[in-house]
Short mmCIF file of N, CA and C in Angstrom, two decimals:
data_model
loop_
_atom_site.label_atom_id
_atom_site.label_comp_id
_atom_site.label_asym_id
_atom_site.label_seq_id
_atom_site.Cartn_x
_atom_site.Cartn_y
_atom_site.Cartn_z
N UNK X 1 13.43 -10.86 27.44
CA UNK X 1 13.16 -10.30 26.26
C UNK X 1 11.62 -11.22 26.16
N UNK X 2 10.65 -10.02 25.69
CA UNK X 2 9.17 -10.75 25.92
C UNK X 2 9.19 -11.62 24.25
N UNK X 3 8.27 -12.71 24.46
CA UNK X 3 7.92 -13.77 23.34
C UNK X 3 6.75 -13.02 22.79
N UNK X 4 6.84 -12.92 21.66
CA UNK X 4 5.25 -12.72 20.81
C UNK X 4 4.41 -14.30 20.59
N UNK X 5 3.17 -14.00 20.89
CA UNK X 5 2.26 -15.23 20.72
C UNK X 5 2.51 -15.89 19.44
N UNK X 6 2.49 -17.36 18.98
CA UNK X 6 2.79 -17.90 17.73
C UNK X 6 1.30 -17.33 17.13
N UNK X 7 1.27 -16.70 15.68
CA UNK X 7 0.05 -16.35 15.18
C UNK X 7 0.23 -17.62 13.96
N UNK X 8 -1.19 -17.50 13.73
CA UNK X 8 -1.59 -18.56 12.34
C UNK X 8 -2.06 -17.42 11.39
N UNK X 9 -1.13 -17.90 10.06
CA UNK X 9 -1.26 -17.01 8.87
C UNK X 9 -2.39 -16.83 8.44
N UNK X 10 -2.83 -15.64 8.13
CA UNK X 10 -4.18 -14.91 7.64
C UNK X 10 -4.34 -15.41 6.01
N UNK X 11 -2.96 -15.59 5.46
CA UNK X 11 -2.95 -15.67 4.26
C UNK X 11 -3.37 -16.77 3.48
N UNK X 12 -3.97 -16.76 2.43
CA UNK X 12 -4.50 -18.02 1.45
C UNK X 12 -3.55 -19.01 1.35
N UNK X 13 -3.50 -20.12 2.06
CA UNK X 13 -2.58 -21.18 2.26
C UNK X 13 -1.91 -21.86 0.16
N UNK X 14 -0.72 -21.87 0.21
CA UNK X 14 -0.81 -21.98 -1.39
C UNK X 14 -0.71 -21.40 -2.40
N UNK X 15 -1.42 -19.79 -2.09
CA UNK X 15 -1.59 -18.85 -2.72
C UNK X 15 -0.09 -18.16 -3.24
N UNK X 16 -0.02 -17.76 -4.48
CA UNK X 16 1.19 -16.75 -4.80
C UNK X 16 1.29 -15.42 -5.17
N UNK X 17 1.45 -14.97 -3.74
CA UNK X 17 1.00 -13.66 -3.51
C UNK X 17 1.81 -12.77 -4.30
N UNK X 18 2.66 -13.12 -5.61
CA UNK X 18 3.15 -12.35 -6.76
C UNK X 18 2.50 -12.43 -7.72
N UNK X 19 1.48 -13.44 -7.96
CA UNK X 19 0.70 -13.84 -9.22
C UNK X 19 0.12 -12.13 -9.81
N UNK X 20 -0.12 -11.94 -10.72
CA UNK X 20 -0.89 -11.16 -11.45
C UNK X 20 -2.64 -11.17 -10.85
N UNK X 21 -2.96 -9.97 -10.75
CA UNK X 21 -4.43 -9.62 -9.84
C UNK X 21 -4.51 -8.42 -9.03
N UNK X 22 -5.69 -8.46 -8.48
CA UNK X 22 -5.90 -7.48 -7.47
C UNK X 22 -6.22 -7.82 -6.25
N UNK X 23 -5.42 -6.93 -5.34
CA UNK X 23 -5.56 -7.20 -3.44
C UNK X 23 -5.99 -6.05 -3.20
N UNK X 24 -7.38 -6.46 -2.22
CA UNK X 24 -7.81 -5.53 -1.19
C UNK X 24 -6.90 -5.21 -0.40
N UNK X 25 -6.34 -4.26 0.26
CA UNK X 25 -5.09 -4.16 1.42
C UNK X 25 -5.79 -3.09 2.65
N UNK X 26 -5.68 -3.70 4.14
CA UNK X 26 -5.70 -2.61 4.90
C UNK X 26 -4.90 -2.94 5.91
N UNK X 27 -4.14 -1.50 6.31
CA UNK X 27 -3.27 -1.61 7.11
C UNK X 27 -3.63 -0.88 8.24
N UNK X 28 -3.49 -1.31 9.79
CA UNK X 28 -3.73 -0.44 10.74
C UNK X 28 -2.61 0.18 11.57
N UNK X 29 -2.73 1.37 12.14
CA UNK X 29 -1.54 2.15 13.03
C UNK X 29 -1.80 0.97 14.29
N UNK X 30 -0.66 1.08 14.95
CA UNK X 30 -0.49 0.53 16.16
C UNK X 30 -1.52 0.75 17.42
N UNK X 31 -2.11 -0.01 17.95
CA UNK X 31 -3.32 0.14 18.64
C UNK X 31 -4.32 0.99 18.63
N UNK X 32 -4.52 1.04 16.93
CA UNK X 32 -5.28 1.90 16.38
C UNK X 32 -5.29 3.67 16.55
N UNK X 33 -3.82 3.86 17.30
CA UNK X 33 -4.36 5.35 17.57
C UNK X 33 -4.37 6.02 16.15
N UNK X 34 -4.65 7.56 16.53
CA UNK X 34 -5.38 7.76 15.10
C UNK X 34 -4.22 9.19 14.89
N UNK X 35 -3.64 8.43 14.14
CA UNK X 35 -2.33 9.14 13.53
C UNK X 35 -2.16 10.20 12.48
N UNK X 36 -3.11 9.86 11.58
CA UNK X 36 -2.98 10.58 10.07
C UNK X 36 -3.80 11.58 10.08
N UNK X 37 -4.74 12.11 11.07
CA UNK X 37 -5.83 13.15 10.73
C UNK X 37 -7.12 13.02 11.34
N UNK X 38 -7.95 13.41 10.65
CA UNK X 38 -9.47 13.61 11.43
C UNK X 38 -10.36 13.63 9.99
N UNK X 39 -11.53 12.98 10.42
CA UNK X 39 -12.72 12.79 9.60
C UNK X 39 -13.42 13.63 9.86
N UNK X 40 -13.94 14.71 9.23
CA UNK X 40 -14.79 15.84 9.60
C UNK X 40 -16.35 16.20 8.23
N UNK X 41 -17.16 16.20 8.49
CA UNK X 41 -18.10 16.36 7.44
C UNK X 41 -18.08 15.18 6.56
N UNK X 42 -17.44 13.88 6.79
CA UNK X 42 -17.40 13.21 5.98
C UNK X 42 -16.40 12.87 5.12
N UNK X 43 -15.22 13.86 5.55
CA UNK X 43 -14.46 14.10 4.43
C UNK X 43 -13.26 13.86 5.26
N UNK X 44 -11.93 13.26 4.90
CA UNK X 44 -10.78 13.34 5.52
C UNK X 44 -9.78 14.11 5.62
N UNK X 45 -9.44 14.71 6.70
CA UNK X 45 -8.61 15.72 6.32
C UNK X 45 -6.95 15.25 7.05
N UNK X 46 -5.87 14.70 5.97
CA UNK X 46 -4.74 14.29 6.43
C UNK X 46 -4.05 15.67 6.97
N UNK X 47 -2.95 15.36 8.33
CA UNK X 47 -2.19 15.94 8.87
C UNK X 47 -0.96 15.63 8.19
N UNK X 48 0.43 15.84 8.94
CA UNK X 48 1.50 15.72 8.30
C UNK X 48 1.71 14.38 8.35
N UNK X 49 1.25 13.58 9.48
CA UNK X 49 1.91 12.05 9.32
C UNK X 49 1.05 11.52 8.53
N UNK X 50 -0.43 12.03 7.90
CA UNK X 50 -1.08 11.32 6.95
C UNK X 50 -1.15 11.37 5.55
N UNK X 51 -0.16 13.04 5.64
CA UNK X 51 0.21 13.36 4.11
C UNK X 51 1.53 12.36 3.96
N UNK X 52 2.54 11.97 4.95
CA UNK X 52 3.26 10.97 4.75
C UNK X 52 2.87 9.72 4.02
N UNK X 53 1.86 9.06 4.52
CA UNK X 53 1.50 7.78 4.04
C UNK X 53 0.87 7.87 2.81
N UNK X 54 -0.08 8.94 2.69
CA UNK X 54 -0.64 9.14 1.32
C UNK X 54 0.33 9.29 0.12
N UNK X 55 1.46 10.01 0.57
CA UNK X 55 2.62 10.24 -0.48
C UNK X 55 3.36 9.23 -0.74
N UNK X 56 3.59 7.98 0.58
CA UNK X 56 4.17 6.92 0.30
C UNK X 56 3.66 5.94 -0.67
N UNK X 57 2.31 5.94 -0.37
CA UNK X 57 1.54 4.88 -0.87
C UNK X 57 1.65 5.11 -2.57
N UNK X 58 1.78 6.44 -3.36
CA UNK X 58 1.98 6.55 -4.56
C UNK X 58 3.22 6.39 -4.90
N UNK X 59 4.13 6.40 -4.11
CA UNK X 59 5.71 5.99 -4.59
C UNK X 59 6.12 4.35 -5.14
N UNK X 60 4.92 4.03 -4.22
CA UNK X 60 5.12 2.40 -4.41
C UNK X 60 4.77 1.70 -5.90
N UNK X 61 4.29 2.68 -6.73
CA UNK X 61 4.24 2.60 -8.28
C UNK X 61 5.59 2.74 -8.93
N UNK X 62 6.39 3.91 -8.53
CA UNK X 62 7.20 4.31 -9.07
C UNK X 62 8.73 3.47 -8.86
N UNK X 63 8.47 2.97 -7.75
CA UNK X 63 9.55 2.06 -7.33
C UNK X 63 9.50 0.66 -7.62
N UNK X 64 8.35 -0.03 -7.96
CA UNK X 64 8.25 -1.33 -8.34
C UNK X 64 7.53 -1.59 -9.88
N UNK X 65 8.20 -2.27 -10.53
CA UNK X 65 7.89 -2.39 -12.29
C UNK X 65 6.52 -3.28 -12.10
N UNK X 66 6.29 -4.26 -10.90
CA UNK X 66 5.31 -4.56 -11.21
C UNK X 66 3.96 -4.53 -10.63
N UNK X 67 3.47 -3.39 -9.90
CA UNK X 67 2.87 -2.62 -9.46
C UNK X 67 1.96 -1.22 -10.00
N UNK X 68 0.65 -1.81 -9.97
CA UNK X 68 -0.44 -0.29 -10.45
C UNK X 68 -1.39 -0.24 -9.53
N UNK X 69 -1.05 1.18 -8.99
CA UNK X 69 -2.13 1.27 -7.67
C UNK X 69 -3.56 1.66 -8.26
N UNK X 70 -4.57 1.50 -7.83
CA UNK X 70 -5.83 1.70 -7.91
C UNK X 70 -6.56 2.67 -6.66
N UNK X 71 -7.93 2.72 -6.38
CA UNK X 71 -8.40 3.23 -5.42
C UNK X 71 -7.80 3.26 -3.84
N UNK X 72 -8.01 4.47 -3.12
CA UNK X 72 -6.86 4.52 -1.88
C UNK X 72 -7.46 5.25 -1.01
N UNK X 73 -7.56 5.01 0.41
CA UNK X 73 -7.83 6.56 1.32
C UNK X 73 -7.02 5.84 2.45
N UNK X 74 -6.57 7.47 3.01
CA UNK X 74 -6.02 6.92 4.45
C UNK X 74 -6.57 7.50 5.03
N UNK X 75 -6.98 6.86 6.25
CA UNK X 75 -8.22 6.88 7.59
C UNK X 75 -7.40 7.56 8.76
N UNK X 76 -8.37 8.09 9.75
CA UNK X 76 -7.08 8.34 10.97
C UNK X 76 -6.46 7.07 11.50
N UNK X 77 -6.79 5.68 11.48
CA UNK X 77 -5.85 4.98 11.83
C UNK X 77 -5.72 3.85 11.02
N UNK X 78 -5.86 3.82 9.80
CA UNK X 78 -6.02 2.65 8.75
C UNK X 78 -5.86 3.38 7.57
N UNK X 79 -5.52 2.44 6.55
CA UNK X 79 -5.60 2.94 5.49
C UNK X 79 -6.22 1.78 4.29
N UNK X 80 -6.73 1.89 3.62
CA UNK X 80 -7.15 1.15 2.33
C UNK X 80 -6.72 1.18 1.06
N UNK X 81 -6.38 0.58 0.57
CA UNK X 81 -5.81 0.53 -0.99
C UNK X 81 -6.09 -0.84 -2.12
N UNK X 82 -6.35 -0.36 -3.21
CA UNK X 82 -6.41 -1.49 -4.05
C UNK X 82 -5.44 -1.53 -4.71
N UNK X 83 -4.21 -2.84 -4.80
CA UNK X 83 -2.81 -3.06 -5.65
C UNK X 83 -3.08 -3.94 -6.54
N UNK X 84 -2.75 -3.75 -7.68
CA UNK X 84 -3.05 -4.44 -9.05
C UNK X 84 -1.18 -5.03 -8.94
N UNK X 85 -1.28 -6.20 -8.80
CA UNK X 85 0.02 -6.82 -9.36
C UNK X 85 -0.09 -7.34 -10.93
N UNK X 86 0.92 -6.56 -11.52
CA UNK X 86 0.99 -7.10 -13.09
C UNK X 86 2.24 -7.55 -13.54
N UNK X 87 2.48 -8.14 -14.81
CA UNK X 87 3.25 -9.12 -15.20
C UNK X 87 4.30 -8.04 -15.84
N UNK X 88 5.46 -7.92 -14.90
CA UNK X 88 6.45 -7.16 -14.92
C UNK X 88 7.32 -7.62 -16.37
N UNK X 89 7.17 -8.46 -17.28
CA UNK X 89 7.64 -8.64 -18.30
C UNK X 89 6.66 -7.77 -19.07
N UNK X 90 5.87 -7.20 -19.04
CA UNK X 90 5.18 -6.46 -20.15
C UNK X 90 6.20 -5.36 -20.71
N UNK X 91 5.82 -5.08 -22.13
CA UNK X 91 6.89 -3.78 -22.44
C UNK X 91 6.65 -2.50 -21.51
N UNK X 92 7.45 -1.79 -21.12
CA UNK X 92 7.39 -0.18 -20.96
C UNK X 92 6.07 0.23 -22.08
N UNK X 93 5.37 0.81 -20.61
CA UNK X 93 4.48 1.62 -21.16
C UNK X 93 3.07 0.93 -21.96
N UNK X 94 3.18 -0.30 -21.42
CA UNK X 94 1.82 -1.16 -22.02
C UNK X 94 1.06 -1.20 -20.82
N UNK X 95 -0.12 -0.66 -20.91
CA UNK X 95 -0.93 -0.41 -19.99
C UNK X 95 -0.67 0.29 -18.77
N UNK X 96 0.21 1.01 -19.02
CA UNK X 96 0.77 2.03 -17.84
C UNK X 96 0.68 3.40 -18.05
N UNK X 97 -0.71 3.79 -17.56
CA UNK X 97 -0.72 5.74 -17.83
C UNK X 97 -0.38 6.27 -16.80
N UNK X 98 0.13 5.66 -15.48
CA UNK X 98 0.47 6.62 -14.31
C UNK X 98 1.81 7.45 -15.00
N UNK X 99 1.83 8.50 -14.29
CA UNK X 99 2.98 9.54 -14.49
C UNK X 99 4.28 8.74 -14.03
N UNK X 100 3.75 8.26 -12.75
CA UNK X 100 4.90 7.71 -11.93
C UNK X 100 5.48 6.48 -12.14
N UNK X 101 6.62 6.34 -12.75
CA UNK X 101 7.32 5.02 -13.30
C UNK X 101 8.61 4.98 -12.66
N UNK X 102 8.77 3.41 -12.48
CA UNK X 102 10.13 2.91 -12.10
C UNK X 102 11.21 2.68 -13.24
N UNK X 103 10.64 3.12 -14.42
CA UNK X 103 11.30 3.30 -15.54
C UNK X 103 11.40 4.83 -15.97
N UNK X 104 12.35 5.72 -16.30
CA UNK X 104 12.52 6.82 -16.79
C UNK X 104 13.31 6.94 -18.36
N UNK X 105 12.27 7.43 -18.88
CA UNK X 105 12.95 7.43 -20.63
C UNK X 105 13.17 9.18 -20.68
N UNK X 106 14.71 9.20 -21.02
CA UNK X 106 15.43 10.15 -21.37
C UNK X 106 16.11 10.48 -22.25
N UNK X 107 15.93 11.17 -23.62
CA UNK X 107 16.64 10.97 -25.04
C UNK X 107 16.45 9.61 -25.48
N UNK X 108 15.42 8.94 -25.34
CA UNK X 108 15.20 7.85 -25.64
C UNK X 108 16.19 7.02 -25.11
N UNK X 109 16.44 7.21 -24.13
CA UNK X 109 17.29 6.03 -23.23
C UNK X 109 16.17 5.91 -22.28
N UNK X 110 16.15 4.32 -21.44
CA UNK X 110 15.68 4.17 -20.44
C UNK X 110 16.13 3.88 -19.57
N UNK X 111 16.31 4.75 -18.06
CA UNK X 111 16.92 4.47 -16.83
C UNK X 111 16.00 4.00 -15.70
N UNK X 112 16.51 3.46 -14.98
CA UNK X 112 15.92 2.67 -13.59
C UNK X 112 16.14 3.70 -12.43
N UNK X 113 15.29 3.77 -12.14
CA UNK X 113 14.92 4.52 -10.43
C UNK X 113 16.01 3.88 -9.93
N UNK X 114 16.44 4.77 -8.81
CA UNK X 114 17.77 4.31 -7.93
C UNK X 114 17.37 2.90 -7.64
N UNK X 115 16.13 2.69 -6.70
CA UNK X 115 15.66 1.56 -5.92
C UNK X 115 15.03 0.67 -6.83
N UNK X 116 15.26 -0.58 -6.70
CA UNK X 116 14.28 -1.49 -7.39
C UNK X 116 14.64 -2.74 -6.19
N UNK X 117 12.97 -3.37 -5.68
CA UNK X 117 13.40 -4.52 -4.87
C UNK X 117 13.38 -5.59 -5.48
N UNK X 118 13.95 -6.64 -4.97
CA UNK X 118 14.25 -7.65 -5.76
C UNK X 118 13.08 -8.72 -5.41
N UNK X 119 12.14 -8.61 -4.50
CA UNK X 119 10.94 -9.44 -4.10
C UNK X 119 10.01 -8.54 -4.64
N UNK X 120 8.87 -9.29 -5.46
CA UNK X 120 7.74 -8.62 -5.94
C UNK X 120 6.16 -9.24 -5.05
N UNK X 121 6.46 -9.74 -4.07
CA UNK X 121 5.16 -10.10 -4.03
C UNK X 121 4.72 -9.31 -2.63
N UNK X 122 2.99 -9.33 -2.38
CA UNK X 122 2.34 -8.57 -2.07
C UNK X 122 3.14 -8.07 -0.37
N UNK X 123 3.34 -8.93 0.07
CA UNK X 123 3.95 -9.12 1.23
C UNK X 123 5.59 -8.03 1.71
N UNK X 124 6.24 -8.26 0.24
CA UNK X 124 7.36 -7.10 0.31
C UNK X 124 6.98 -5.93 0.15
N UNK X 125 5.78 -5.70 -1.16
CA UNK X 125 4.99 -4.60 -1.37
C UNK X 125 4.96 -3.67 0.28
N UNK X 126 4.22 -4.33 0.51
CA UNK X 126 3.47 -3.87 2.06
C UNK X 126 4.56 -3.53 3.10
N UNK X 127 5.59 -4.51 3.12
CA UNK X 127 6.64 -4.33 3.92
C UNK X 127 7.43 -2.61 3.81
N UNK X 128 7.70 -2.91 2.75
CA UNK X 128 8.24 -1.53 1.73
C UNK X 128 7.71 -0.05 2.39
N UNK X 129 6.26 -0.29 2.27
CA UNK X 129 5.65 1.03 2.26
C UNK X 129 5.72 1.43 3.79
N UNK X 130 5.08 0.15 4.74
CA UNK X 130 5.05 0.42 6.12
C UNK X 130 6.54 1.00 6.74
N UNK X 131 7.50 0.32 6.27
CA UNK X 131 9.09 0.78 6.61
C UNK X 131 8.94 2.32 6.22
N UNK X 132 8.87 2.33 5.20
CA UNK X 132 9.17 3.69 4.81
C UNK X 132 8.46 4.89 5.35
N UNK X 133 7.20 4.60 5.53
CA UNK X 133 6.24 5.70 6.49
C UNK X 133 6.79 5.70 7.80
N UNK X 134 7.26 4.82 8.67
CA UNK X 134 7.50 4.50 10.02
C UNK X 134 8.78 5.12 9.78
N UNK X 135 9.85 5.42 9.16
CA UNK X 135 10.78 5.78 9.19
C UNK X 135 10.96 7.29 9.31
N UNK X 136 10.14 7.47 8.21
CA UNK X 136 9.83 9.30 7.96
C UNK X 136 8.85 9.74 9.21
N UNK X 137 7.90 8.79 9.86
CA UNK X 137 6.70 9.70 10.78
C UNK X 137 7.83 10.01 11.71
N UNK X 138 8.77 8.83 12.21
CA UNK X 138 9.88 8.74 13.33
C UNK X 138 10.59 9.94 13.71
N UNK X 139 11.25 10.45 12.18
CA UNK X 139 12.30 11.43 11.96
C UNK X 139 11.38 12.59 12.12
N UNK X 140 10.15 13.09 11.55
CA UNK X 140 9.33 14.41 11.83
C UNK X 140 9.23 14.07 13.16
N UNK X 141 8.57 13.00 14.04
CA UNK X 141 8.90 13.18 15.55
C UNK X 141 9.71 13.17 16.35
N UNK X 142 10.74 12.92 15.85
CA UNK X 142 12.38 12.54 16.67
C UNK X 142 11.90 11.21 17.61
N UNK X 143 11.46 10.48 17.52
CA UNK X 143 11.25 8.96 17.96
C UNK X 143 11.72 8.15 17.25
N UNK X 144 12.96 7.78 17.33
CA UNK X 144 13.33 6.71 16.59
C UNK X 144 13.06 5.36 16.98
N UNK X 145 12.49 4.26 16.21
CA UNK X 145 11.96 3.10 16.46
C UNK X 145 10.83 3.00 17.17
N UNK X 146 10.00 4.00 17.40
CA UNK X 146 8.24 3.84 17.65
C UNK X 146 7.55 3.17 16.70
N UNK X 147 7.07 2.61 17.28
CA UNK X 147 6.39 1.47 16.07
C UNK X 147 5.05 2.46 15.97
N UNK X 148 4.55 2.35 14.51
CA UNK X 148 3.57 2.91 13.65
C UNK X 148 2.47 2.19 13.52
N UNK X 149 2.72 0.97 12.98
CA UNK X 149 1.93 -0.26 12.33
C UNK X 149 1.30 -1.08 13.10
N UNK X 150 0.44 -1.82 13.21
CA UNK X 150 -0.01 -2.84 13.64
C UNK X 150 0.95 -4.35 12.99
N UNK X 151 1.02 -5.18 13.68
CA UNK X 151 1.88 -6.27 12.86
C UNK X 151 0.91 -6.70 12.18
N UNK X 152 1.75 -6.90 10.77
CA UNK X 152 0.87 -7.57 9.36
C UNK X 152 0.31 -6.47 9.06
N UNK X 153 -0.80 -7.29 8.33
CA UNK X 153 -2.01 -6.36 7.48
C UNK X 153 -3.07 -7.28 7.11
N UNK X 154 -4.38 -6.69 6.39
CA UNK X 154 -5.30 -7.52 5.90
C UNK X 154 -5.36 -7.54 4.12
N UNK X 155 -5.54 -8.68 3.66
CA UNK X 155 -5.73 -8.48 2.32
C UNK X 155 -7.27 -9.36 1.80
N UNK X 156 -7.49 -9.37 0.73
CA UNK X 156 -8.20 -9.93 -0.08
C UNK X 156 -8.44 -10.09 -1.42
N UNK X 157 -8.10 -10.95 -1.60
CA UNK X 157 -7.75 -11.06 -3.30
C UNK X 157 -8.95 -11.36 -4.00
N UNK X 158 -9.06 -10.07 -5.04
CA UNK X 158 -10.36 -9.43 -5.57
C UNK X 158 -10.60 -10.65 -7.11
N UNK X 159 -11.31 -11.17 -7.06
CA UNK X 159 -11.57 -12.47 -8.05
C UNK X 159 -12.71 -12.02 -9.13
N UNK X 160 -13.21 -10.87 -9.17
CA UNK X 160 -14.03 -10.63 -10.16
C UNK X 160 -14.22 -8.97 -10.42
N UNK X 161 -14.95 -8.95 -11.53
CA UNK X 161 -15.15 -7.46 -11.60
C UNK X 161 -16.34 -6.66 -10.51
N UNK X 162 -17.25 -7.52 -10.45
CA UNK X 162 -17.99 -6.87 -9.55
C UNK X 162 -17.82 -6.46 -7.78
N UNK X 163 -16.87 -7.58 -7.55
CA UNK X 163 -16.17 -7.44 -6.17
C UNK X 163 -15.09 -6.08 -6.36
N UNK X 164 -14.60 -6.07 -7.64
CA UNK X 164 -13.47 -4.99 -7.78
C UNK X 164 -14.56 -3.48 -7.41
N UNK X 165 -15.37 -3.83 -8.27
CA UNK X 165 -16.42 -2.34 -8.20
C UNK X 165 -16.93 -2.02 -6.88
N UNK X 166 -17.48 -3.03 -5.79
CA UNK X 166 -17.91 -2.87 -4.81
C UNK X 166 -16.56 -2.64 -3.46
N UNK X 167 -15.61 -2.67 -3.93
CA UNK X 167 -14.25 -2.78 -2.93
C UNK X 167 -14.13 -1.50 -3.27
N UNK X 168 -13.78 -0.88 -4.37
CA UNK X 168 -13.93 0.83 -4.82
C UNK X 168 -14.32 1.47 -4.20
N UNK X 169 -16.05 1.40 -4.54
CA UNK X 169 -16.86 1.73 -3.75
C UNK X 169 -17.12 1.97 -2.16
N UNK X 170 -16.74 1.04 -1.62
CA UNK X 170 -16.36 1.01 -0.19
C UNK X 170 -15.18 1.89 -0.01
N UNK X 171 -13.97 1.72 -0.43
CA UNK X 171 -13.17 2.61 -0.07
C UNK X 171 -13.27 4.41 -0.37
N UNK X 172 -13.90 4.47 -1.80
CA UNK X 172 -14.21 6.27 -1.86
C UNK X 172 -15.46 6.63 -0.73
N UNK X 173 -16.01 5.77 0.04
CA UNK X 173 -17.05 6.18 0.69
C UNK X 173 -16.30 5.88 2.27
N UNK X 174 -15.65 5.33 2.39
CA UNK X 174 -15.17 5.00 3.64
C UNK X 174 -15.13 6.17 4.66
N UNK X 175 -14.57 7.30 4.40
CA UNK X 175 -14.60 8.55 5.38
C UNK X 175 -16.45 9.04 5.83
N UNK X 176 -17.13 8.86 4.87
CA UNK X 176 -18.21 9.36 4.99
C UNK X 176 -19.07 8.32 6.08
N UNK X 177 -18.45 7.49 6.39
CA UNK X 177 -18.90 6.16 7.32
C UNK X 177 -18.22 6.12 8.69
#
């Protein structure tokens, strides 16, 4: 059995990654394989696998009470996104304008979505996303067990409005670069 090298964590030591705040995320495909489509004339054109990656990102907010999604882009071999972790003890509907919800109101009764993750930190959010995308793409390609993503992901804790503005702009303009 091949042993993986010991890797140093790139996470901020002692930081609670379930804390409310904004996080800039980059997740790369395995070996930087251009799997999700192509950029043509500064615009990203998703293929079938890119559509899976895109759609699963937006399901994250439906599955998790403590997540609100911000700017996001799927690129040929990576994704960039901003995840806001919120206080999940906020009342239903408080500061939540998204139509995708983990609680569904029918006839004045609140129903929980089928799945709710017991872990609400950034690592669990990314693991769930990567796992779901991997499973679906491997089903489409009929390649069970094939690695889709690089190990880990990159994150940046967004600490102020100015940084948030610049990162949103970077994500929006990424296909043009």
